[in-house]
Coordinates of C-alpha atoms in Angstrom, one line a residue:
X24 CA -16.2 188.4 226.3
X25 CA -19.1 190.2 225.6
X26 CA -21.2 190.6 222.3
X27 CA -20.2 194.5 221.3
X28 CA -18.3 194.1 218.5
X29 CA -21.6 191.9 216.9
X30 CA -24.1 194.6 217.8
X31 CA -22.1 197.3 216.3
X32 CA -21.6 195.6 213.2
X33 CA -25.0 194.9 212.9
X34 CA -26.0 198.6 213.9
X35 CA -23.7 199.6 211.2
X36 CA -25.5 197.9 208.8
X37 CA -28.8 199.0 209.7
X38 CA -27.4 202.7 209.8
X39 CA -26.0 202.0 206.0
X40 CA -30.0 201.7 204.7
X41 CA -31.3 204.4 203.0
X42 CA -34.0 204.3 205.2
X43 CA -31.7 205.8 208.8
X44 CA -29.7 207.9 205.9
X45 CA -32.5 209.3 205.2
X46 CA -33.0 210.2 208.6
X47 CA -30.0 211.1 209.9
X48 CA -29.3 213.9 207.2
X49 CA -29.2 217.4 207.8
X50 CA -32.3 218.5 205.8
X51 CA -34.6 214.9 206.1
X52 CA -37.2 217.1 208.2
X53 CA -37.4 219.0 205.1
X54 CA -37.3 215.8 202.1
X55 CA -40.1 214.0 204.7
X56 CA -42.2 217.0 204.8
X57 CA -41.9 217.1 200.8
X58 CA -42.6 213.3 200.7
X59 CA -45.8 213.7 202.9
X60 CA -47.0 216.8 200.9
X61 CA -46.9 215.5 197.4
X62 CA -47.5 211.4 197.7
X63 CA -50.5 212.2 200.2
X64 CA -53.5 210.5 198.9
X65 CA -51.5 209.4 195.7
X66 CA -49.0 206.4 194.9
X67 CA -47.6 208.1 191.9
X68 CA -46.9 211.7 190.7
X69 CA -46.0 212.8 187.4
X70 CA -42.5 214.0 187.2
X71 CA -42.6 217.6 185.5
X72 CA -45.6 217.7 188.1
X73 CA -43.3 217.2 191.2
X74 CA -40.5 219.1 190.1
X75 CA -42.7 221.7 189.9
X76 CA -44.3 221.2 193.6
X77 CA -40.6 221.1 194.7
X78 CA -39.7 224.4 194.0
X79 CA -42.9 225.8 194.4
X80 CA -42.2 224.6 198.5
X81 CA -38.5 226.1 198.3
X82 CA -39.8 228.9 197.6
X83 CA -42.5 229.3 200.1
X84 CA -40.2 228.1 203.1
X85 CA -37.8 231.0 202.1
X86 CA -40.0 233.4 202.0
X87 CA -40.9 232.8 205.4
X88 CA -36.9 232.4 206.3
X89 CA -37.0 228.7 206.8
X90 CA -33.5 227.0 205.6
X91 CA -33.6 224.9 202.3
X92 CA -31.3 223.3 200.0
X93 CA -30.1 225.6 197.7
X94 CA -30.6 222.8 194.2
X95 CA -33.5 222.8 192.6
X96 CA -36.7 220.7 192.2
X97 CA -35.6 218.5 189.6
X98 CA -32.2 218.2 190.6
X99 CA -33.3 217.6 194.4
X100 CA -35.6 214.6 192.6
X101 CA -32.8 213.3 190.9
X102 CA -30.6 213.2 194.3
X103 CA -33.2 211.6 196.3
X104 CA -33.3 209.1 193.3
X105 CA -30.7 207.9 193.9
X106 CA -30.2 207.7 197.5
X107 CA -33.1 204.9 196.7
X108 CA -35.8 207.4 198.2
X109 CA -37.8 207.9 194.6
X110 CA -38.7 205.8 192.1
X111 CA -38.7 206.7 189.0
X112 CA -40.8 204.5 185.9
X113 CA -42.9 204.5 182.7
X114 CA -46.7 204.7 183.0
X115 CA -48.9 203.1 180.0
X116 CA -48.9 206.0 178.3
X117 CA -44.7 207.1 178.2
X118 CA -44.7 209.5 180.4
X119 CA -42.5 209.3 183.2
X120 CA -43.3 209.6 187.5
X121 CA -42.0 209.1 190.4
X122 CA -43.1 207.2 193.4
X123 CA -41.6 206.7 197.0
X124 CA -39.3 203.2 197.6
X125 CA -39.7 201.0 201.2
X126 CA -37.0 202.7 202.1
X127 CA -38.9 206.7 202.0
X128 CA -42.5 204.6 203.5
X129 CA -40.4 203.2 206.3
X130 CA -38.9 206.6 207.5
X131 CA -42.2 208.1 206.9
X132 CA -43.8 205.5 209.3
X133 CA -41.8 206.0 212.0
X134 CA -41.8 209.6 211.7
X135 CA -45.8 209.1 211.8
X136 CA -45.6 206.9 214.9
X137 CA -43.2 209.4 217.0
X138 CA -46.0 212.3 215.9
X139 CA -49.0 210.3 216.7
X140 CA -49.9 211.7 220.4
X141 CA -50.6 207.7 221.6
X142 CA -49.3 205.6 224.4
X143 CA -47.2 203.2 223.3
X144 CA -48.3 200.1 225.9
X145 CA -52.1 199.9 224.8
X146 CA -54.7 197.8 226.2
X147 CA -55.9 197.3 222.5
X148 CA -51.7 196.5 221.1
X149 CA -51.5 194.0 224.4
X150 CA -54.7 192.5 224.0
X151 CA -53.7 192.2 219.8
X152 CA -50.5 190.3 221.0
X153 CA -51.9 187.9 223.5
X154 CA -54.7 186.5 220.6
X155 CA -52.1 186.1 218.4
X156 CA -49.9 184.5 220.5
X157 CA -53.1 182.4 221.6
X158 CA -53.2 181.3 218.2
X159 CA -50.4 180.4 216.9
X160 CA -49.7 178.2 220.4
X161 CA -52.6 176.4 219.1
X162 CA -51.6 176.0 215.7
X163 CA -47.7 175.0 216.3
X164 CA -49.4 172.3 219.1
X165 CA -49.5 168.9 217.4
X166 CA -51.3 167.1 220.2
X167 CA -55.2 166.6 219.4
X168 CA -56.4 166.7 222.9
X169 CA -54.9 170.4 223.2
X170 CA -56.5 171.4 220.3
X171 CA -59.8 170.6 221.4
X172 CA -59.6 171.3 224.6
X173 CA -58.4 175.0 223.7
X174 CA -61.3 174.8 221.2
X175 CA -63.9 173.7 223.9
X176 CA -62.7 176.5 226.1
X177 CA -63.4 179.1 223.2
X178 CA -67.0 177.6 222.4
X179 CA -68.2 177.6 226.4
X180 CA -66.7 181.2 226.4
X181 CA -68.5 182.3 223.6
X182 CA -71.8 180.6 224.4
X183 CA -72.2 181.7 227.6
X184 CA -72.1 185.6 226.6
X185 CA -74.9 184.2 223.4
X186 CA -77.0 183.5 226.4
X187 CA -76.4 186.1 228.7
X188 CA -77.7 188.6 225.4
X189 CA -80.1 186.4 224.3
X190 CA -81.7 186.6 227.8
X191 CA -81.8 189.9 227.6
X192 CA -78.2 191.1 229.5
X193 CA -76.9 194.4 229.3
X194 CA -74.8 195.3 226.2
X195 CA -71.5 196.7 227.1
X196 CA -70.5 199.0 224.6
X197 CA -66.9 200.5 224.1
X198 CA -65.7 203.7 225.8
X199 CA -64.6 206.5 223.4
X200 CA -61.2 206.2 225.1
X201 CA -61.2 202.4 224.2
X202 CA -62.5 203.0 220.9
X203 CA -59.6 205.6 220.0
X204 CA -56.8 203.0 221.9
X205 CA -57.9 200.6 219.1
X206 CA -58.3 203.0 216.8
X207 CA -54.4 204.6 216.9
X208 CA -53.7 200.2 217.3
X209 CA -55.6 199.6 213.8
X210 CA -54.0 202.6 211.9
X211 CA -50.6 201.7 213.6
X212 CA -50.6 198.4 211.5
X213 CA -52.4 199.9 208.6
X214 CA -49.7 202.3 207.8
X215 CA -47.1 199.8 207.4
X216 CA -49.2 197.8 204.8
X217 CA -47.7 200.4 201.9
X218 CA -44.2 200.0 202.6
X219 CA -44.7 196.2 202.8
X220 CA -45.7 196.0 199.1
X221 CA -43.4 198.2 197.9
X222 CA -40.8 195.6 199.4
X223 CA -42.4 192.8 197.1
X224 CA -42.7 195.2 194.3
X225 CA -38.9 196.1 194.5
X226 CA -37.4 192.8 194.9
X227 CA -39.6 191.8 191.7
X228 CA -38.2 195.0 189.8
X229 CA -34.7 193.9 191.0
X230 CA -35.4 190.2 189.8
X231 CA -36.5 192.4 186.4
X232 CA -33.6 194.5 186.1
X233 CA -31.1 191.2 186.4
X234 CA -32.9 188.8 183.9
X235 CA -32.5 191.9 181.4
X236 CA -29.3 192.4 182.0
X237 CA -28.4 188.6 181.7
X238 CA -30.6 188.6 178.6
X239 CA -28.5 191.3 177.0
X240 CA -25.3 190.0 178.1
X241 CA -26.1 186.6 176.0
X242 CA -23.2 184.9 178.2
X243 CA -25.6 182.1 179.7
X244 CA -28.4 180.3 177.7
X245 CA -32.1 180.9 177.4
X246 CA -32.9 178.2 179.5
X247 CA -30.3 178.5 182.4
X248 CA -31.7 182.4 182.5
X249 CA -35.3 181.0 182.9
X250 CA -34.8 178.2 185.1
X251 CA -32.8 181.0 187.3
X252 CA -36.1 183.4 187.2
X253 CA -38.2 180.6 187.9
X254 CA -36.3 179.7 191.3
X255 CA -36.0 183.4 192.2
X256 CA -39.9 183.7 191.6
X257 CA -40.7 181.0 194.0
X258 CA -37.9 182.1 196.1
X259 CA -39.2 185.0 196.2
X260 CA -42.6 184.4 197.1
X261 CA -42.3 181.4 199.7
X262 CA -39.0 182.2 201.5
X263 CA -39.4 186.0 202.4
X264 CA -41.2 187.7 205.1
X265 CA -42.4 190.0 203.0
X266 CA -43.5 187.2 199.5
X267 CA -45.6 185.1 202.3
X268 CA -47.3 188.4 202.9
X269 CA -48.2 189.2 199.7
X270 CA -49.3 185.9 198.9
X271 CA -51.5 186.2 202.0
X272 CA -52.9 189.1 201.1
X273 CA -53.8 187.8 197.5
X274 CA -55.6 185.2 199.4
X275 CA -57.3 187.1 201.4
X276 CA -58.6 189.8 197.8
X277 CA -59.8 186.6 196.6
X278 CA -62.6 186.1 199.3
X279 CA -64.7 188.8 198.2
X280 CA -66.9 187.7 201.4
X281 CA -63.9 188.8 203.7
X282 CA -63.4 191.8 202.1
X283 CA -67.2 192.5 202.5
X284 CA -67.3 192.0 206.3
X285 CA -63.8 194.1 206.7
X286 CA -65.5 197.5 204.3
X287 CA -68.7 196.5 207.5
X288 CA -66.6 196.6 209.9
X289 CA -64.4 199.6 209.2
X290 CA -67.6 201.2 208.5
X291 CA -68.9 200.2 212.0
X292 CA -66.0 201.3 213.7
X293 CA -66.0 205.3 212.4
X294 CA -70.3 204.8 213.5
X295 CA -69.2 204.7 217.1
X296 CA -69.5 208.9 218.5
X297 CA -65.5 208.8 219.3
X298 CA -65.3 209.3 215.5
X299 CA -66.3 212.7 215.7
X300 CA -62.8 213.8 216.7
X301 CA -61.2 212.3 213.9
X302 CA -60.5 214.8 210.4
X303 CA -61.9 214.3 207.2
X304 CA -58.5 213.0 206.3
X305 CA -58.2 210.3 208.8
X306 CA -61.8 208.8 208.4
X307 CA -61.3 208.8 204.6
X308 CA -57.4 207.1 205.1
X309 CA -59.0 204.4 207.5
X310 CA -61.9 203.3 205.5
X311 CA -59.6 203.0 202.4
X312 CA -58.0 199.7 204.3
X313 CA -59.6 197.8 201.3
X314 CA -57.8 200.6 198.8
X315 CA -54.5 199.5 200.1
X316 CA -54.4 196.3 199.8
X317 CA -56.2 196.1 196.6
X318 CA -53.4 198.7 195.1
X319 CA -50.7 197.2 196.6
X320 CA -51.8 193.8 195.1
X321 CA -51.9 195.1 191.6
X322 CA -48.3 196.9 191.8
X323 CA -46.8 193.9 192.7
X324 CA -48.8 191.9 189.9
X325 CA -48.0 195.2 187.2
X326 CA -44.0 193.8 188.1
X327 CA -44.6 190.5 187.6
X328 CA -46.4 190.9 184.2
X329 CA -43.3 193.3 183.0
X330 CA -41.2 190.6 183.9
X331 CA -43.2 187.7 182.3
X332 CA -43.6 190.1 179.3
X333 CA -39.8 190.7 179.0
X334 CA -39.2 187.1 178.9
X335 CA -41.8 186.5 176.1
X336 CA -40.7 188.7 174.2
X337 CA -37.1 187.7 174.3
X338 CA -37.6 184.1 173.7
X339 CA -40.3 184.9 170.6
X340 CA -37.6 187.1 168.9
X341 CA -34.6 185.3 170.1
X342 CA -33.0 183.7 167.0
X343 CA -30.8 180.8 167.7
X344 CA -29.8 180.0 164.1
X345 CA -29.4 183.1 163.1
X346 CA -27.0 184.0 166.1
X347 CA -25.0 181.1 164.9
X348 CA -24.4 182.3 161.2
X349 CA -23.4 185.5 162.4
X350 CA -20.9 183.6 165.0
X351 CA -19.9 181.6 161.8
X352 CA -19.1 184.7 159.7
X353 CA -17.3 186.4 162.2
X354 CA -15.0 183.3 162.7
X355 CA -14.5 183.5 158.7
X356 CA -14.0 187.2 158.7
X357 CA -11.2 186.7 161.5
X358 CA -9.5 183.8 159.6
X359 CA -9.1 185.8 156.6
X360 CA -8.2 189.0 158.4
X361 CA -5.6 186.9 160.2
X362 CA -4.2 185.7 156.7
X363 CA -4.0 189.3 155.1
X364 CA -1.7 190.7 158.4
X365 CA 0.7 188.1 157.3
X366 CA 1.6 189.9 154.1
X367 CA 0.0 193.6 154.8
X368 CA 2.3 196.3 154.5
X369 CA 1.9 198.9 157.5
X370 CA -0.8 201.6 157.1
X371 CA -2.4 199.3 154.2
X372 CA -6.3 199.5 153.8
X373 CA -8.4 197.4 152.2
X374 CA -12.0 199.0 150.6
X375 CA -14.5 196.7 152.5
X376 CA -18.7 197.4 151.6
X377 CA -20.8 198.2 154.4
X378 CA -23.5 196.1 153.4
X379 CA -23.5 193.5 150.2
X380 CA -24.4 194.7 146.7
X381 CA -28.3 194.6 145.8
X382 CA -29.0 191.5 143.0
X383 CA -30.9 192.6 140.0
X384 CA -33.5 190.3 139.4
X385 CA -36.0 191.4 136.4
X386 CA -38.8 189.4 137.9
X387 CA -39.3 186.3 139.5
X388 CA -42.5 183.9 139.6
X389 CA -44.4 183.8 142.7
X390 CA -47.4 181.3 141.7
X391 CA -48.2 179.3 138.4
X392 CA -51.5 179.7 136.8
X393 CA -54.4 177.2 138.6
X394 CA -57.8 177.4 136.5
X395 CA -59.7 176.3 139.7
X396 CA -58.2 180.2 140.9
X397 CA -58.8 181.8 137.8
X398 CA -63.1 180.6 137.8
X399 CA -65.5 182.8 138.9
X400 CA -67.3 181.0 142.2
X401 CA -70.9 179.7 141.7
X402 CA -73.7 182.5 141.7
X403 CA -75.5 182.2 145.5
X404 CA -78.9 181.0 145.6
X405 CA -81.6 183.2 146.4
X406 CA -83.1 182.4 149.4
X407 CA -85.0 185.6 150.4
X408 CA -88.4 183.8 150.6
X409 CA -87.0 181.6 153.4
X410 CA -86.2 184.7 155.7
X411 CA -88.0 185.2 158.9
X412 CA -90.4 188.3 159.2
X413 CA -88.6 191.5 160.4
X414 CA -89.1 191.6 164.5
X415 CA -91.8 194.8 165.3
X416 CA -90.1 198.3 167.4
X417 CA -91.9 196.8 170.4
X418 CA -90.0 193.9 170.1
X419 CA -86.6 195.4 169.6
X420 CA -87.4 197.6 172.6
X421 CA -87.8 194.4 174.4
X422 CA -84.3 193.7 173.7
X423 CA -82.6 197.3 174.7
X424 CA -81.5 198.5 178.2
X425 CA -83.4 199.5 181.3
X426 CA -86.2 201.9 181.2
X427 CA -85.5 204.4 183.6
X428 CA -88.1 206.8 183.2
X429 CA -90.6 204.6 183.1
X430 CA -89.2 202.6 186.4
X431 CA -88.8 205.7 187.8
X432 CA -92.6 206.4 187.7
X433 CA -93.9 202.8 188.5
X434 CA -91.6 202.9 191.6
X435 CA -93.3 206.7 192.4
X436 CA -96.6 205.5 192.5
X437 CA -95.9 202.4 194.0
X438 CA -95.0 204.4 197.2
X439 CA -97.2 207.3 197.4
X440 CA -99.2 205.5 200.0
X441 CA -96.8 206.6 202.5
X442 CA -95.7 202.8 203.7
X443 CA -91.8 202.2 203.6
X444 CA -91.3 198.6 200.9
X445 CA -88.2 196.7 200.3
X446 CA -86.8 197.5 196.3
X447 CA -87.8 193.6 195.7
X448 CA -91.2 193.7 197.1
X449 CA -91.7 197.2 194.8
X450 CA -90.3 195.0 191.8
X451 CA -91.9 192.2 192.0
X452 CA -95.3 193.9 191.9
X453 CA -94.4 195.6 188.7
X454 CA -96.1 194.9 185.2
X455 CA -94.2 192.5 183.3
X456 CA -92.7 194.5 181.1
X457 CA -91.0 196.4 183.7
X458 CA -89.7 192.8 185.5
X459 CA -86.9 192.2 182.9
X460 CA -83.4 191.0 183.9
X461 CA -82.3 194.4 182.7
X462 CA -84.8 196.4 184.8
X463 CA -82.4 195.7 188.1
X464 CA -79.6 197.7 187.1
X465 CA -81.9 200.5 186.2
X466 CA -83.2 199.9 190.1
X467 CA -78.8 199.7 190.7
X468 CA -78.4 203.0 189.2
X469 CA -81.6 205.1 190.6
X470 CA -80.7 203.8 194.0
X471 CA -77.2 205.0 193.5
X472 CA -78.9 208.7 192.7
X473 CA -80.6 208.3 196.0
X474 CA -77.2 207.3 197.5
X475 CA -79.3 203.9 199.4
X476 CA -76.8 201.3 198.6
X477 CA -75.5 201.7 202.1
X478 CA -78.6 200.8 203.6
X479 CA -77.7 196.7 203.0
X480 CA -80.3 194.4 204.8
X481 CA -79.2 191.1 203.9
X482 CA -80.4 189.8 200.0
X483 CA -83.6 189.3 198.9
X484 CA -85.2 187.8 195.8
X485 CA -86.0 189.5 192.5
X486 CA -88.7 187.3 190.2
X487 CA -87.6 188.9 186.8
X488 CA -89.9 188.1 183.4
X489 CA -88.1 188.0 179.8
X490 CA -89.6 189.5 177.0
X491 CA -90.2 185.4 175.9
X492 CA -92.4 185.1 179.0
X493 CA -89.7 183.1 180.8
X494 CA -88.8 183.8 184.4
X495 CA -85.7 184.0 186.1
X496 CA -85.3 184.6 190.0
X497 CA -82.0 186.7 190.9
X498 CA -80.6 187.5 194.3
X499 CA -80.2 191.1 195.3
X500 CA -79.1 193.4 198.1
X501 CA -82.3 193.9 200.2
X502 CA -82.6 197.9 200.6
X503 CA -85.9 199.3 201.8
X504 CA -87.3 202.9 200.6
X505 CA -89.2 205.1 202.7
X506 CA -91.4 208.3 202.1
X507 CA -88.3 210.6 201.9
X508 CA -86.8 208.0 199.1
X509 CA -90.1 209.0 197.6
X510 CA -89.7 212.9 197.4
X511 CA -86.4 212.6 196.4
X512 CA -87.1 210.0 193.2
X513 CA -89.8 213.3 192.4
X514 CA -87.2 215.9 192.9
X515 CA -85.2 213.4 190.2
X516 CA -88.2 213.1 188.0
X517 CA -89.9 216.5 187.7
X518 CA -92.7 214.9 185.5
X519 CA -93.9 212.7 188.6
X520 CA -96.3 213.9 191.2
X521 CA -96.7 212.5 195.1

């Protein structure tokens, strides 16, 4: 007997996600093409702001006689709500937006793949596969010997193409064909980074939603509800697909040395000439990788503190004692209700006071009378013969920020000989009191103006001198400044002359 009834069960199931609902209606080209229009570029839109843009496209796609749904914007938002396509929360400061579920970010992807003109067996996706699969064949091997033999293998690979550069072999570079293969492979996984997130950030707001409810319920105690959250939290993030992600990917924000080399080489990539086909869109989308991830992080951690803040919050105003008095007066009030039926007459009443009468109390004594409170406290002694002498101008200007103008200048006629020098070697040949600590973010920001911060060479060493003649030696980002640097430090300063 064959397996059929199992795989249409199953394909039931997968058809009763929002995520094939949403494709299989009759206007999803039209809610997609809404989806892709207002969340491009943005997690979250405001929602008076995306009502709006929904019946601002309604009624451009009639005019031109394309079919829409006859609701409006609002109500459209509202529907899509709840077929678990929107979201809909609270920003910081009340106002309310709307953002697109797993479930919208997964139909989205796959309408993206299907639209993407791309073959779909890659030399990049196979190659992808087989290093993966190399690598975790290595890691699931227990044997030693394996290990390093696989390990020897990859060092004798690698230093046999050192040597054949280092003595001066040809470098292959990639063909634009390759380059957009890999390319289309990169963005591929890229794009299913969002919708990854937004699985971890839903399950949390789900964990959210049911430890409020059983909070407001007040059926199980305090600390059954919390030991509950605490075993969904590390359920959550050691037993799922998608937690083991996201804990990955926390790992991976906290090397800030990983995420340097990944911004180098995205930025490598899109140097190569095949980028010149590529939009303005699509360079910007794939050299915000580090964006992503960094946004996707702190949604999932924004859920997690709500959660952590709901259950503070409850336990510092949760009043056992007080919970029990009112148990205990309500037990009272029944017993006595319960003795009155027994000789109430029907339709008899019984005046009963809201809330219990106000006590008249003339005055009551808060504190007694101390003479050590009532003295006056001893007179200070005058020490203003004792104070230091006032510090000079010069000397608080010591103490301020950078001087920019005058750094400015120095730099200026530092390189008006024409020769290109490194920002350190310019610094560190400065007068002293343009070698404070403070001094290098005025060389941060005026490089910024120049837009060289890209220009990275490696780090280099700043020998700074505080206004107490003590010196301090910081590393910085080597950058080196040329004759056009020059002119356009002048076109800054209009005072300065070449």
């Amino acid at each position: 007997m064959s397996d059929i009834l199992g795989e249409l069960a199953r394909v039931r199931e997968a058809f009763d996600k929002p995520t094939l609902r949403l494709l299989e209606r009759k206007w999803a080209p039209f809610v997609l093409a809404v989806f892709k229009s207002s969340f491009s570029g943005r997690q979250d839109v405001q929602a008076d702001r995306l009502h709006l843009q929904v019946d601002a496209y309604l009624e451009e796609l009639r005019s031109v006689g394309e079919p829409v749904p006859e609701a409006a914007g609002r109500a459209l938002c509202l529907k899509w709500m709840k077929d678990q396509w929107l979201y809909r929360s609270t920003d910081d400061s009340g106002e309310e937006q709307y953002s697109l579920t797993s479930h919208a970010l997964e139909a989205m992807h796959l309408i993206e793949g299907l639209t993407r003109d791309r073959a779909l067996i890659s030399e990049s996706r196979l190659t992808t596969i087989l290093q993966t699969v190399r690598h975790w064949a290595m890691e699931a091997n227990p044997v030693r010997e394996d290990r390093i033999r696989r390990l020897d293998t990859q060092i004798a690979a690698l230093t046999a193409e050192r040597d054949r550069l280092a003595g001066g072999g040809e470098v292959f570079a990639a063909t634009e064909d390759q380059m957009f293969d890999g390319y289309f492979n990169l963005v591929d996984l890229i794009s299913q980074l969002p919708s990854d997130f937004k699985r971890v950030e839903e399950a949390v707001a789900t964990m959210h939603r049911t430890i409020i409810s059983d909070f407001r319920e007040e059926d199980r105690p305090i600390g059954e509800v919390l030991d509950d959250y605490l075993t969904k939290s590390d359920r959550l993030m050691s037993a799922t697909a998608e937690g083991r992600a996201f804990e990955g990917a926390v790992a991976l924000l906290r090397d800030e040395a990983h995420l340097h080399d990944l911004k180098q080489d995205l930025n490598a990539i899109l140097a190569h000439p095949f980028s010149a086909a590529l939009t303005p869109p699509e360079r910007k989308e794939f050299r915000g990788t580090v964006t992503i991830i960094r946004r996707g992080i702190d949604d999932v951690l924004t859920q997690r503190i709500r959660l952590t803040t709901t259950l503070r919050e409850h336990i510092v105003n949760h009043d056992v004692v007080k919970e029990r008095e009112l148990q205990q007066l309500l037990r009272e009030i029944g017993r006595e209700l319960a003795t009155w039926m027994r000789s109430a007459r029907p339709r008899a009443v019984v005046p009963v006071g809201l809330t219990p009468p106000t006590l008249h109390v003339t005055h009551l004594r808060e504190r007694f009378y101390a003479p050590s409170s009532e003295s006056a406290p001893p007179p200070l002694d005058d020490v203003s013969g004792e104070a230091p002498p006032p510090p000079s101008l010069e000397e608080l200007r010591q103490q301020g920020g950078p001087l920019l103008a005058q750094m400015r200048t120095a730099v200026i006629d530092t390189l008006s000989g024409g020769e290109a020098a490194t920002v350190g070697a310019v610094f560190n040949n400065l007068n002293a009191d343009l070698r404070r600590p403070v001094e290098i973010f005025g060389l941060v920001q005026m490089l910024t103006d120049l837009g060289a911060l890209d220009r990275d060479q490696g780090i280099e060493e700043f020998q700074t001198i505080r206004p107490d003649g003590t010196r301090r030696a910081f590393d910085v980002r080597r950058i080196t400044l040329t004759q056009q640097d020059t002119v356009a430090l002048v076109a800054l300063d209009p005072g300065a002359e070449l």
